[in-house]
XYZ file of C-alpha atoms in Angstrom:
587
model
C 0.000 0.000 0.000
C 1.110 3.337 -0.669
C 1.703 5.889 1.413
C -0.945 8.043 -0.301
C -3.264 5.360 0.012
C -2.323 4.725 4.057
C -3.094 8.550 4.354
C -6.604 8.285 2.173
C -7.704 5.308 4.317
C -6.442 6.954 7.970
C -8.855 10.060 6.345
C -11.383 7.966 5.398
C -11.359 6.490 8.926
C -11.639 9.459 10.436
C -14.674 10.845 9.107
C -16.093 7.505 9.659
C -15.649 7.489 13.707
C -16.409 11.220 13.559
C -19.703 10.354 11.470
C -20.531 7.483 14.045
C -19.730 9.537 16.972
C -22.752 12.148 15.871
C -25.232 9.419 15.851
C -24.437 7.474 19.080
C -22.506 10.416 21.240
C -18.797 10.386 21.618
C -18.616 8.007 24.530
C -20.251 5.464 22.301
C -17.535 5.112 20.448
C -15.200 3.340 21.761
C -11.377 3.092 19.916
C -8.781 2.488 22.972
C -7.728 -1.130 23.187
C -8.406 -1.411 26.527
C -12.177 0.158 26.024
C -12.507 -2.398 23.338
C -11.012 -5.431 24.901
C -14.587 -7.121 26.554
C -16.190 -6.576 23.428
C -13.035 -7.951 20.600
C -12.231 -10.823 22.695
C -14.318 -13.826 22.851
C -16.030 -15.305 26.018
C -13.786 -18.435 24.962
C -11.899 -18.311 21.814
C -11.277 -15.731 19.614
C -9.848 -12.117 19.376
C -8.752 -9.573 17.002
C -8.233 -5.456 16.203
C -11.211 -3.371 15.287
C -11.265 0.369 14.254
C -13.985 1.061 16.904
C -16.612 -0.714 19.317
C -19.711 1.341 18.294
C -22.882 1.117 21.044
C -26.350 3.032 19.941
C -29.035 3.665 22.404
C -31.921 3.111 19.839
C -32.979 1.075 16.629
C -32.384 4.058 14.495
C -29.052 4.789 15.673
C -28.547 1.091 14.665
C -30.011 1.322 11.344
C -28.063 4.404 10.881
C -24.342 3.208 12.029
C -24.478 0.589 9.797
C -25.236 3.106 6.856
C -22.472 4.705 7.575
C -20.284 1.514 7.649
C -21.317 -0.097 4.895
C -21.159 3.194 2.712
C -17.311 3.179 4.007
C -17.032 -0.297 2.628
C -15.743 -1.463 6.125
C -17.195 -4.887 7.858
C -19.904 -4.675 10.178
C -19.104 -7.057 12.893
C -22.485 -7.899 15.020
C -22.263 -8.149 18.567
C -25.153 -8.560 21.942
C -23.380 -10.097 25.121
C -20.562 -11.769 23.671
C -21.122 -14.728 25.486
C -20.287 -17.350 22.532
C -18.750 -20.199 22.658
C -17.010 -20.393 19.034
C -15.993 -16.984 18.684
C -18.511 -15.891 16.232
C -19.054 -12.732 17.578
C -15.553 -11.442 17.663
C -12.648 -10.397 14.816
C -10.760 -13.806 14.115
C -6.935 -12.585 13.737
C -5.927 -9.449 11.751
C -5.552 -10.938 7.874
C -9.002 -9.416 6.893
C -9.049 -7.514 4.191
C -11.110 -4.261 5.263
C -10.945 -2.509 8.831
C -13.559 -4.219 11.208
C -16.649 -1.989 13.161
C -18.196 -3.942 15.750
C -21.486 -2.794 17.021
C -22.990 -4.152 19.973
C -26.658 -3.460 20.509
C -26.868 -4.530 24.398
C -28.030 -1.161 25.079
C -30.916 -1.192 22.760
C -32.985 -3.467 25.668
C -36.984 -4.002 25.700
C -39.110 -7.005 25.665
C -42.599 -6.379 24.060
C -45.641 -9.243 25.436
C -48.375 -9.334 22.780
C -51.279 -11.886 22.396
C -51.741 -12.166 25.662
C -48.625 -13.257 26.722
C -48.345 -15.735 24.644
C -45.512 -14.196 21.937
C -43.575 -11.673 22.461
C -40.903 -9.074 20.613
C -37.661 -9.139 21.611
C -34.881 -6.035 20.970
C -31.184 -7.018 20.114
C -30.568 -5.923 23.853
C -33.241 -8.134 25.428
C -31.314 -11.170 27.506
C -33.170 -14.105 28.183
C -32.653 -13.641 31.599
C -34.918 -10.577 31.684
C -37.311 -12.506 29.112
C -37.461 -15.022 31.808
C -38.055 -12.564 34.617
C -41.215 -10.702 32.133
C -42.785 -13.877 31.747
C -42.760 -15.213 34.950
C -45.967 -13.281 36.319
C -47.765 -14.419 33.765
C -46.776 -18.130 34.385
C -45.226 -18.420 30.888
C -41.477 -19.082 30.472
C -39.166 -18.472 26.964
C -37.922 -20.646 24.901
C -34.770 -21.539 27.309
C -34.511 -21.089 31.055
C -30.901 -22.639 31.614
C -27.867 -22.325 30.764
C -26.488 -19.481 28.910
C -29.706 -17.386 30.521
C -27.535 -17.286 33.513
C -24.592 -15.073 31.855
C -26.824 -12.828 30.164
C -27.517 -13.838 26.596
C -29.380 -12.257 23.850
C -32.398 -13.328 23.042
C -31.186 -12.555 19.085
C -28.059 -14.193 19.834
C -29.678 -17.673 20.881
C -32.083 -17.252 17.426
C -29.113 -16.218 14.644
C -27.123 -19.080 16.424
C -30.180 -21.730 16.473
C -28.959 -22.404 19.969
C -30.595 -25.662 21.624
C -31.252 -24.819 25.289
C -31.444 -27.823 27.738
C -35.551 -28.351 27.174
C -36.010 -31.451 25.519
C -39.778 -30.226 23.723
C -38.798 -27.141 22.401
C -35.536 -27.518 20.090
C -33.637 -25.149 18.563
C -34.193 -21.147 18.925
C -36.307 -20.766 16.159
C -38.164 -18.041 14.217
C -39.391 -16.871 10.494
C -40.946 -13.422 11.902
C -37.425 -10.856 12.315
C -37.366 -7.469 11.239
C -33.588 -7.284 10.023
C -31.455 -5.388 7.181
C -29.200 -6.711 4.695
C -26.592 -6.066 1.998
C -27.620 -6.409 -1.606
C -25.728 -7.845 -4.189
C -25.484 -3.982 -5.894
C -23.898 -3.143 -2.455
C -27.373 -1.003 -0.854
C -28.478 -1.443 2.783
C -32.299 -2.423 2.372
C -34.417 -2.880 5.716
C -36.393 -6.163 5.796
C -39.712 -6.486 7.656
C -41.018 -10.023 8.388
C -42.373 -9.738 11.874
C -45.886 -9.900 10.735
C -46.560 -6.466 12.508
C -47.355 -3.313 10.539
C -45.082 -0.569 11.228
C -45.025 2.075 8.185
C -42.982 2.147 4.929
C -39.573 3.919 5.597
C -36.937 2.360 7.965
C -37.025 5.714 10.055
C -40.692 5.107 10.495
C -40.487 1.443 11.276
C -37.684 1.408 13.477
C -39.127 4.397 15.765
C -42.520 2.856 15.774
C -41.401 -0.104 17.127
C -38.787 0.765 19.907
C -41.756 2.876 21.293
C -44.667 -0.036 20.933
C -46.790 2.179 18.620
C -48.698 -0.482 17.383
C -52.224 -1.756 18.116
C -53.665 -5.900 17.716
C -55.213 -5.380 14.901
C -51.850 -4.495 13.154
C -50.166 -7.694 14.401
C -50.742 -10.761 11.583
C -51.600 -14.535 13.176
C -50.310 -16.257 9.560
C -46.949 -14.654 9.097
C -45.096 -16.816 9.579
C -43.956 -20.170 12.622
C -42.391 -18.609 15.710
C -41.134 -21.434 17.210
C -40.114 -24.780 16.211
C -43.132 -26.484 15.395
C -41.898 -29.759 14.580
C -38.941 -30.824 16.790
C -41.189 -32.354 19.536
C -42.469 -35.060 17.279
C -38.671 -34.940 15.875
C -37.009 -35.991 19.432
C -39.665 -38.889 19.675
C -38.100 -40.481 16.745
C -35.268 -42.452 18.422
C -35.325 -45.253 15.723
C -34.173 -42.516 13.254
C -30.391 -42.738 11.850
C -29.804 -39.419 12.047
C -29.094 -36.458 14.760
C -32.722 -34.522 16.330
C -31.185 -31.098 16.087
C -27.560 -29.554 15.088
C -26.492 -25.958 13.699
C -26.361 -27.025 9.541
C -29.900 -28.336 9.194
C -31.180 -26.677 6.356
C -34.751 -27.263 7.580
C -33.736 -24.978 10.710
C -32.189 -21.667 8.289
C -34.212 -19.226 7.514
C -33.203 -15.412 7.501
C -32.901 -14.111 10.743
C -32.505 -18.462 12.251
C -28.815 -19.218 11.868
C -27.368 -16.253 10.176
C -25.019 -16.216 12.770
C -24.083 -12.356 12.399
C -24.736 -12.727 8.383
C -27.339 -9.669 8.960
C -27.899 -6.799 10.955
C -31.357 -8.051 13.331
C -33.553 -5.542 15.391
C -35.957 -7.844 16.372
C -37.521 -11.252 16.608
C -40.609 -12.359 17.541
C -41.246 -15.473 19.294
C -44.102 -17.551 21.274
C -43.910 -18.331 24.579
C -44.829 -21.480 26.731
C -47.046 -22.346 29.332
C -45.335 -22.913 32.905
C -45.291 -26.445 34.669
C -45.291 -28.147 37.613
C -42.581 -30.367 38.033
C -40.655 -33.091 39.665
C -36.875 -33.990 39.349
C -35.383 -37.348 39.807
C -31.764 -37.860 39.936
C -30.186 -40.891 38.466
C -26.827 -42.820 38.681
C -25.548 -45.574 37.027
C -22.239 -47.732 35.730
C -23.950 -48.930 33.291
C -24.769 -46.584 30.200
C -26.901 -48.846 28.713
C -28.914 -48.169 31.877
C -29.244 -43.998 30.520
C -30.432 -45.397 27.285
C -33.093 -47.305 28.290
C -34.113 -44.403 30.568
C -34.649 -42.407 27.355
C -35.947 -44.074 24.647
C -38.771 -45.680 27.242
C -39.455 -41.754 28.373
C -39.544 -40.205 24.731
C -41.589 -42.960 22.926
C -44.434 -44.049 26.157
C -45.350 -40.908 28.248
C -47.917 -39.093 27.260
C -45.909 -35.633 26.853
C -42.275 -35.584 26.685
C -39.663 -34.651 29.468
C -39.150 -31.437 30.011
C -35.147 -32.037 30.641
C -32.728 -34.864 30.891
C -29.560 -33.627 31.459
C -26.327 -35.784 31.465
C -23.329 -35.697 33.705
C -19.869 -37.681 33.707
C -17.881 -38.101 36.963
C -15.045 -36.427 35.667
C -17.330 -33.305 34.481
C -19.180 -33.519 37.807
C -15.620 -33.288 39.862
C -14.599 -30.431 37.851
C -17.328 -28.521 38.349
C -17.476 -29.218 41.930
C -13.927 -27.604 42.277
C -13.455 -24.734 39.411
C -17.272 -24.005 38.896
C -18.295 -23.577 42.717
C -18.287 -19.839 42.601
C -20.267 -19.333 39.502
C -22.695 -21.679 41.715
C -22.598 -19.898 44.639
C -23.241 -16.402 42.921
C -26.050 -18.081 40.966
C -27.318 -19.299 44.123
C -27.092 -16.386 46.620
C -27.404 -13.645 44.222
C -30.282 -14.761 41.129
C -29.216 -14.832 37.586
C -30.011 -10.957 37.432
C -26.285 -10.282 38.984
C -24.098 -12.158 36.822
C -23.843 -10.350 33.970
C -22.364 -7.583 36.033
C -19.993 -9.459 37.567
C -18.861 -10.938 34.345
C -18.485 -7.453 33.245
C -16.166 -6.928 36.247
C -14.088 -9.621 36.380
C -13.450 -8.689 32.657
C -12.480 -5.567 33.843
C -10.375 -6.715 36.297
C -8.375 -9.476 34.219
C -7.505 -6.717 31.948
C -5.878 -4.563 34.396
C -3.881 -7.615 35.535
C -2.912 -8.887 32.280
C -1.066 -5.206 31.553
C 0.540 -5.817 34.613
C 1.756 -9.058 33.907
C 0.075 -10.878 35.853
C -2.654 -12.739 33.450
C -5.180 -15.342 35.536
C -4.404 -13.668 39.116
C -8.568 -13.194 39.432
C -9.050 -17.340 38.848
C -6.398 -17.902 41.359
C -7.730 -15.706 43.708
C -11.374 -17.134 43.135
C -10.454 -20.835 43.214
C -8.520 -20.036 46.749
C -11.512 -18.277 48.190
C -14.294 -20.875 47.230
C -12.038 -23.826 48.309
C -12.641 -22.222 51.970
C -16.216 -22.257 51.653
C -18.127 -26.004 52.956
C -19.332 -28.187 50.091
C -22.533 -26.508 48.147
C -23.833 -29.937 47.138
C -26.479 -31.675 48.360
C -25.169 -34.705 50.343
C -27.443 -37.676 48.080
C -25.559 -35.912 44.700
C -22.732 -36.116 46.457
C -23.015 -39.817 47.698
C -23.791 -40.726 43.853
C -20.689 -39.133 42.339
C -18.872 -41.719 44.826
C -21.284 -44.589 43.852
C -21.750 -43.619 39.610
C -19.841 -42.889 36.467
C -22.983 -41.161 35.050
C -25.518 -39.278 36.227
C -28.857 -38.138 34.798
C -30.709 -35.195 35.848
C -34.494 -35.698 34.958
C -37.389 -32.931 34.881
C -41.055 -34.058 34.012
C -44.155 -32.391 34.304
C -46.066 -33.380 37.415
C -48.793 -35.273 35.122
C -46.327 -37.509 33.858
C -44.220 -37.895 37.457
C -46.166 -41.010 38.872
C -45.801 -42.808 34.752
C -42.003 -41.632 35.197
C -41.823 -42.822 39.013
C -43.069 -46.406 37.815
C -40.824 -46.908 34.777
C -37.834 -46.212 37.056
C -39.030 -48.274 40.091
C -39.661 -51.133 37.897
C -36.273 -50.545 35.962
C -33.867 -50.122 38.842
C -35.797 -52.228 41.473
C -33.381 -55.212 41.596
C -30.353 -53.394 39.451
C -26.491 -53.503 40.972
C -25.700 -51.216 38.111
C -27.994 -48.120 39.158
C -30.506 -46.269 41.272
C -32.173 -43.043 41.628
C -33.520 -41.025 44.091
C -36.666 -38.146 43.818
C -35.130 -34.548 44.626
C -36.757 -31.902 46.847
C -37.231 -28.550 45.355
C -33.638 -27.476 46.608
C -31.783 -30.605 45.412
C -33.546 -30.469 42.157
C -32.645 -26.563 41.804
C -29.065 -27.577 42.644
C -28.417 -30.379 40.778
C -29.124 -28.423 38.257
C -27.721 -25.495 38.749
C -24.303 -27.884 39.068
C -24.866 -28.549 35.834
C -24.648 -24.991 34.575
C -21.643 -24.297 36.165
C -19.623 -27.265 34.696
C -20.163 -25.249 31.523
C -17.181 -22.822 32.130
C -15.578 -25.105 34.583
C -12.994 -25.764 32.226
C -12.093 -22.441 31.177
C -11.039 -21.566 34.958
C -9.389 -25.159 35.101
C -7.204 -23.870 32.287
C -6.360 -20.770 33.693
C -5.168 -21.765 36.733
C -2.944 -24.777 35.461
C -1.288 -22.691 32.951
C 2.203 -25.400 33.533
C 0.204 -28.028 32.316
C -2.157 -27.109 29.991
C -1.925 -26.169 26.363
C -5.546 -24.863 26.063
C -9.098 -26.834 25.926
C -10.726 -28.275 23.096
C -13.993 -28.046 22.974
C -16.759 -29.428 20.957
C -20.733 -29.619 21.162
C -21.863 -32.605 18.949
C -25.270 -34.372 17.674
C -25.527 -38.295 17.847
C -27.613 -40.082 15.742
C -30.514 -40.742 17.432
C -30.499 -44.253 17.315
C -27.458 -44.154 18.657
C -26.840 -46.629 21.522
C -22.750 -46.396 21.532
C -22.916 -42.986 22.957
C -20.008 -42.881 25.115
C -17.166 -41.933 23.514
C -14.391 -44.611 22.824
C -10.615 -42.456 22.114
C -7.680 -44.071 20.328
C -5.070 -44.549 23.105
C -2.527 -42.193 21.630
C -4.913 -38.983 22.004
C -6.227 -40.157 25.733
C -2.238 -39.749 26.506
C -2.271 -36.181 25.505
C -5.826 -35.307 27.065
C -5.393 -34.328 31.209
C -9.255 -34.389 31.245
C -12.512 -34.964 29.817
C -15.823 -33.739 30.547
C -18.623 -34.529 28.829
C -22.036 -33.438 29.883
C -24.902 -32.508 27.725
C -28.478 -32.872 26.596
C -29.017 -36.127 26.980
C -32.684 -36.847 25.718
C -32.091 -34.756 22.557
C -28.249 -36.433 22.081
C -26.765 -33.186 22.348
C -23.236 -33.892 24.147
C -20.483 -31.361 25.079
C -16.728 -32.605 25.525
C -14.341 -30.528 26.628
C -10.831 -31.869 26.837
C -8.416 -30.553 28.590
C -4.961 -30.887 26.402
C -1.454 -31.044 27.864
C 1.167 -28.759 27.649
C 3.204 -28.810 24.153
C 0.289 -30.563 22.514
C -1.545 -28.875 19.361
C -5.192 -28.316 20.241
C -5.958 -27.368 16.610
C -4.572 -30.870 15.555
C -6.430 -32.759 18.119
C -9.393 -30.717 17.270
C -9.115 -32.278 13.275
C -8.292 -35.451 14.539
C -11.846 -35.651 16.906
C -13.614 -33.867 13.797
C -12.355 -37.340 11.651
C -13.771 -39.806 15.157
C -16.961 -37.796 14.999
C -17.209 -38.405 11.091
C -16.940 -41.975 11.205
C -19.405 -42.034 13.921
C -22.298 -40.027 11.834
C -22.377 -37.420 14.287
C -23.192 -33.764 13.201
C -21.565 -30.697 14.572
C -21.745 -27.995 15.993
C -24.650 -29.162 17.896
C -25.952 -25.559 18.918
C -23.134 -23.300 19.405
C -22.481 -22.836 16.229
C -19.478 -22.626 13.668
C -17.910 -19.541 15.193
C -14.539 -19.260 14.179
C -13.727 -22.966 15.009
C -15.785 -25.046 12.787
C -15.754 -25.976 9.709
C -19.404 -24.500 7.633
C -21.083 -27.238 5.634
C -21.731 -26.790 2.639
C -25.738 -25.931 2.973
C -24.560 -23.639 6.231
C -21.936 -21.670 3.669
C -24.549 -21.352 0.611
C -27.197 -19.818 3.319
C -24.552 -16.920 4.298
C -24.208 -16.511 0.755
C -27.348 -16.210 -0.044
C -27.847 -13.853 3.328
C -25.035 -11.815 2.803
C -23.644 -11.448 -1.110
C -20.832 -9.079 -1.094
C -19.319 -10.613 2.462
C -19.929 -7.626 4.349
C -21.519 -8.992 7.888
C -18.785 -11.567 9.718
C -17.217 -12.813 6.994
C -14.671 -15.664 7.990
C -17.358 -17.141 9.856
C -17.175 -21.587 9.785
C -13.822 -21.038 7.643
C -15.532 -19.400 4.918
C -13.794 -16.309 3.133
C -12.792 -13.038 4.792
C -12.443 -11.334 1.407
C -14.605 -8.658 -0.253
C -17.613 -10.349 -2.436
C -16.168 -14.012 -0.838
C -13.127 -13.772 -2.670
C -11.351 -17.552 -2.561
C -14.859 -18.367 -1.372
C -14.174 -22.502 -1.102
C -10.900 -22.164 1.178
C -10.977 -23.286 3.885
C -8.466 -21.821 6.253
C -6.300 -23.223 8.783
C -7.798 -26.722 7.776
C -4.853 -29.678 7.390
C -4.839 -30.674 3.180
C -5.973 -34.297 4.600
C -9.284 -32.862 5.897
C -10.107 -30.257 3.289
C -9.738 -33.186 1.143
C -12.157 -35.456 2.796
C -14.917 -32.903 2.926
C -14.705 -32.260 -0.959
C-alpha cells in the first residue's frame, strides 16, 4: 500500500468514527484497546483489532451506524453479550481484508408481550434472563430457562445461532418473523420487515414505531409466519431414526434471521412463549450406560408428553465442576441470575488490568482459593452418587407424567447392581441443576489456573444419531495420553453432548481438534450441535450457501465456519487453517 493510500484510508477512517460519533454520542464510540477489549475478545476463543466498538441507544441509531459503515465499505461485525462459545461474535486474527466496526446493541434493551402473553418481541438488547423474569408473572417461560440465561444472553443471539437450550420439547431457537437489514448484491443497505406487525414504509418510520410499541392488535398478523419450532417435539420422539434430532447445519432450521449467525444486521424477533409447569426432578446414577439409554428411549416414545429435561453428567465433568465451577454456583445461588452479567463485566475488567501488569489469571487464582474455603454446596445424596456412579442423569417431568415416570424407574432399577435413583426436593432439584450450569465454564477456569500443564481446551458440542446406543465416547489410546481431562455433559434426551478436553502442555489443540472432527465423522455425528461454527468449525456446505445467499458481497462476519474473509467471498471454497488431509475429505 502506498503511502498516499495509508493517508486516504487513515482520512477515510476518520470521518467515519467522527460520522458514528454524531449518531451514538462520543462516549459510544469506543477506539482504545483497553475500552474495546470485553467486546473484541471472545467469552472463549477468539480475538482480534477493530477500528472502533460502536454502542447506539436506539434502533435508528442502529439502522443508521451501519449506513455509515457499509457506505465506508468497512465490515460490520455484530455483537449482543458476547457470550459465545465459538468466537462468532468477535474479529478472528488481523488478515481481513477491510478494517472491522463492531457494534454491539446490548443497550438497545426491551421485551414487548403481545397476544396475551403468549408471543412476544424481543430487541437485540433483550437477555433471556430478563425474558425469563417478564414472563414469569404471567406463568409463561421463553424458549430456554438454563444455561447461557444465567450469563446474560441475547435473546437474538440464541435465534441467529439456532442455539438448543437444555428443554427437551422445544428444540432449537427458532423463528421466520425478524425485522432485520441486509446487503444487496449492488452493495445497498435495504431494511427487511417479516415480523408480521405493521409498522409504516420507511426504515425511520419502522424502526421508531417499534422501539416505542406504537402499534395496536389489529396491526399484528396470526399467519406470518412459525415462531417457534413447530416440529422438533415429534422430531425428538423419533429415536429409531439414523440421524441427529437437532444440530447448527440443518437446512430445515435456516431461515433469515434463524442461523445467520451475524450474516445480517437483526432488530428484532418475535417469538411464542410457553405455558409454565409443575414439576418433579429425579436424579439418576448408574455404571452402566446402557442403563441412561433405556431411561430415554422408554421416556420419549411411552409418556404421554415428553420430558421437560434430561440432562447428562460424567464423573469427571461432575468433579470439575465441583472444584473450578463452585463460585459461579454460589453467585447463581445467593445472588439470582439478574447479577451475573455484572460481575462478568467486572471480572473482565479486572483481568484486563492484571494482564497489563503481567500478571494474566491472578482473578481465577484468587477465586479458586476463596471458594475452596467455603463447605461443600452440594447436596449430600448428589454427592453420595458421584462416589457410587460414572454417570448421572438429571431428569425434569411435568407433574402429570411424574407417577408414569416414578413407575418406569421403580420397575427398571428395582433389583439393578448397576444403578438407582432417588426423587429430589425442590432445593436438590434446583441444585443439581444449577451444578450442571456451572460445569459449563468449569474448564475455562481449570485452564487458567494450570497454565504449567495445559496447552488450552478443546472443545466441541456434537449431535448423535438418534439411534445411537454407543454414545459414550471410545478415544484411540494415543490422544487419551495427551488429554489431562474430559468432561462430557450434555443434553441427553435430545443427544446433544459437550466434551471438553483438557490438552497437555506442548500438545496442538488445533490438531487434536481435526483429529476428533475425523472420530466424529466416522461415527455419523453432526456438529456444531448448537453453538455454532464460530470461528472454530468448519461451515457445511448448505450452512456456507445460506450466508451466501444472506449476505452477497461478504460484508456482515465474513470468515465465519472457515468461509472467506475477502470482499464479495473472494477464494470463497478455502478453507483456512484446515490440514490438506481434511479439506480433502470434505470435498
Amino acid at each position: 500500500m502506498t503511502t498516499e493510500s495509508t493517508d486516504s484510508t487513515a482520512s477515510d477512517g476518520t470521518q467515519l468514527l467522527s460520522r458514528l460519533r454524531q449518531l451514538v454520542g462520543a462516549d459510544n464510540v469506543l477506539t482504545h484497546a483497553s475500552a474495546t477489549r470485553r467486546f473484541r475478545k471472545g467469552h472463549r476463543t477468539g480475538e482480534g483489532k477493530v477500528l472502533a466498538v460502536v454502542r447506539p441507544g436506539t434502533l435508528l441509531e442502529q439502522w443508521q451506524a451501519v449506513q455509515a459503515i457499509v457506505a465506508s465499505g468497512r465490515i460490520v461485525l455484530m455483537q449482543a453479550a458476547n457470550t459465545g462459545l465459538t468466537g462468532g461474535s468477535t474479529p478472528d486474527g488481523n488478515d481481513y481484508d477491510r478494517e472491522i466496526v463492531l457494534i454491539n446493541t446490548m443497550r438497545i434493551t426491551g421485551v414487548q408481550v403481545i397476544r396475551g402473553g403468549e408471543q412476544v418481541v424481543c430487541l437485540p438488547g433483550a437477555t433471556l434472563d430478563r425474558l425469563e423474569q417478564t414472563l414469569a408473572p404471567l406463568g409463561r417461560e421463553p424458549h430456554s430457562v438454563i444455561g447461557s440465561s444465567c450469563i446474560g444472553a441475547s435473546v437474538l443471539g440464541g435465534v441467529c445461532n439456532n442455539s438448543g437450550g437444555a428443554l427437551v420439547r422445544r428444540g432449537p431457537a427458532y423463528t421466520e418473523l425478524a425485522l432485520y437489514a441486509r446487503v444487496r448484491e449492488d452493495g445497498e443497505l435495504e431494511l427487511v420487515n417479516h415480523l408480521g406487525i405493521r409498522l409504516g414504509d420507511t426504515p425511520e418510520e419502522i424502526l421508531t414505531r417499534l422501539q416505542s410499541g406504537d402499534y395496536q392488535p389489529e396491526d399484528i398478523a396470526n399467519d406470518a409466519g412459525a415462531a417457534s419450532d413447530p416440529r422438533y417435539a415429534e422430531h425428538v420422539r423419533q429415536v429409531d431414526e439414523p440421524t441427529p434430532a437437532r444440530f447448527n447445519a440443518d437446512p430445515s432450521r435456516l431461515h433469515e434471521a434463524s442461523g445467520s449467525a451475524g450474516r445480517i444486521c437483526l432488530f428484532a424477533v418475535r417469538l411464542d412463549t410457553f405455558p409454565r409447569e409443575p414439576s418433579t426432578v429425579f436424579y439418576i446414577g448408574s455404571n452402566n450406560p446402557d442403563d441412561l439409554t433405556e431411561v430415554r428411549r422408554h421416556l420419549l416414545t411411552e409418556l404421554p408428553s415428553l420430558p421437560i429435561a434430561g440432562e447428562y453428567i460424567h464423573r469427571t465433568a461432575f468433579d470439575i465442576g465441583a472444584k473450578y465451577g463452585k463460585d459461579v454456583f454460589l453467585l447463581i445461588d445467593k445472588f439470582g441470575t439478574a447479577r451475573v452479567p455484572k460481575a462478568f463485566a467486572i471480572k473482565s475488567r479486572i483481568d484486563d488490568v492484571c494482564e497489563r501488569l503481567g500478571l494474566p489469571g491472578l482473578t481465577d487464582h484468587v477465586l479458586q482459593a476463596f471458594t475452596a474455603l467455603l463447605p461443600n454446596h452440594l447436596p449430600r445424596r448428589m454427592r453420595d452418587y458421584r462416589d457410587r456412579y460414572e454417570h448421572h442423569l438429571l431428569l425434569r417431568v411435568s407433574n402429570d407424567t411424574a407417577d408414569a415416570t416414578r413407575a418406569f424407574l421403580q420397575q427398571h432399577f428395582g433389583g439393578s447392581s448397576s444403578g438407582a435413583y432417588f426423587e429430589c426436593d425442590a432445593k436438590e432439584g434446583r441444585k443439581a441443576f444449577l451444578h450442571r450450569f456451572a460445569i459449563a465454564g468449569a474448564a475455562i477456569r481449570y485452564r487458567d489456573t494450570h497454565r504449567r500443564s495445559v496447552q488450552d481446551i478443546v472443545a466441541l458440542d456434537i449431535a448423535l444419531r438418534r439411534n445411537d446406543r454407543d454414545w459414550v465416547e471410545q478415544l484411540p489410546q494415543e490422544m487419551e495420553g495427551d488429554i489431562i481431562h474430559k468432561l462430557y455433559y450434555g443434553h441427553f434426551f435430545c443427544h446433544v453432548f459437550h466434551q471438553d478436553y483438557i490438552v497437555r502442555k506442548g500438545v496442538d489443540p488445533l490438531a487434536m481438534e481435526h483429529s476428533m472432527w475425523k472420530l466424529l465423522d466416522a461415527r455419523q455425528a453432526e456438529y456444531p450441535a448448537e453453538h455454532n461454527v464460530g470461528h472454530l468449525y468448519v461451515a457445511k456446505p448448505a450452512l456456507a450457501d445460506f450466508y451466501r445467499q444472506l449476505d452477497p458481497t461478504n460484508t456482515f462476519n465474513p470468515g465465519i465456519g472457515h468461509t472467506s474473509k475477502l470482499k464479495h467471498w473472494g477464494n470463497c471454497c478455502e478453507q483456512r487453517g484446515l490440514p490438506a488431509a481434511y479439506r480433502s475429505s470434505q470435498d
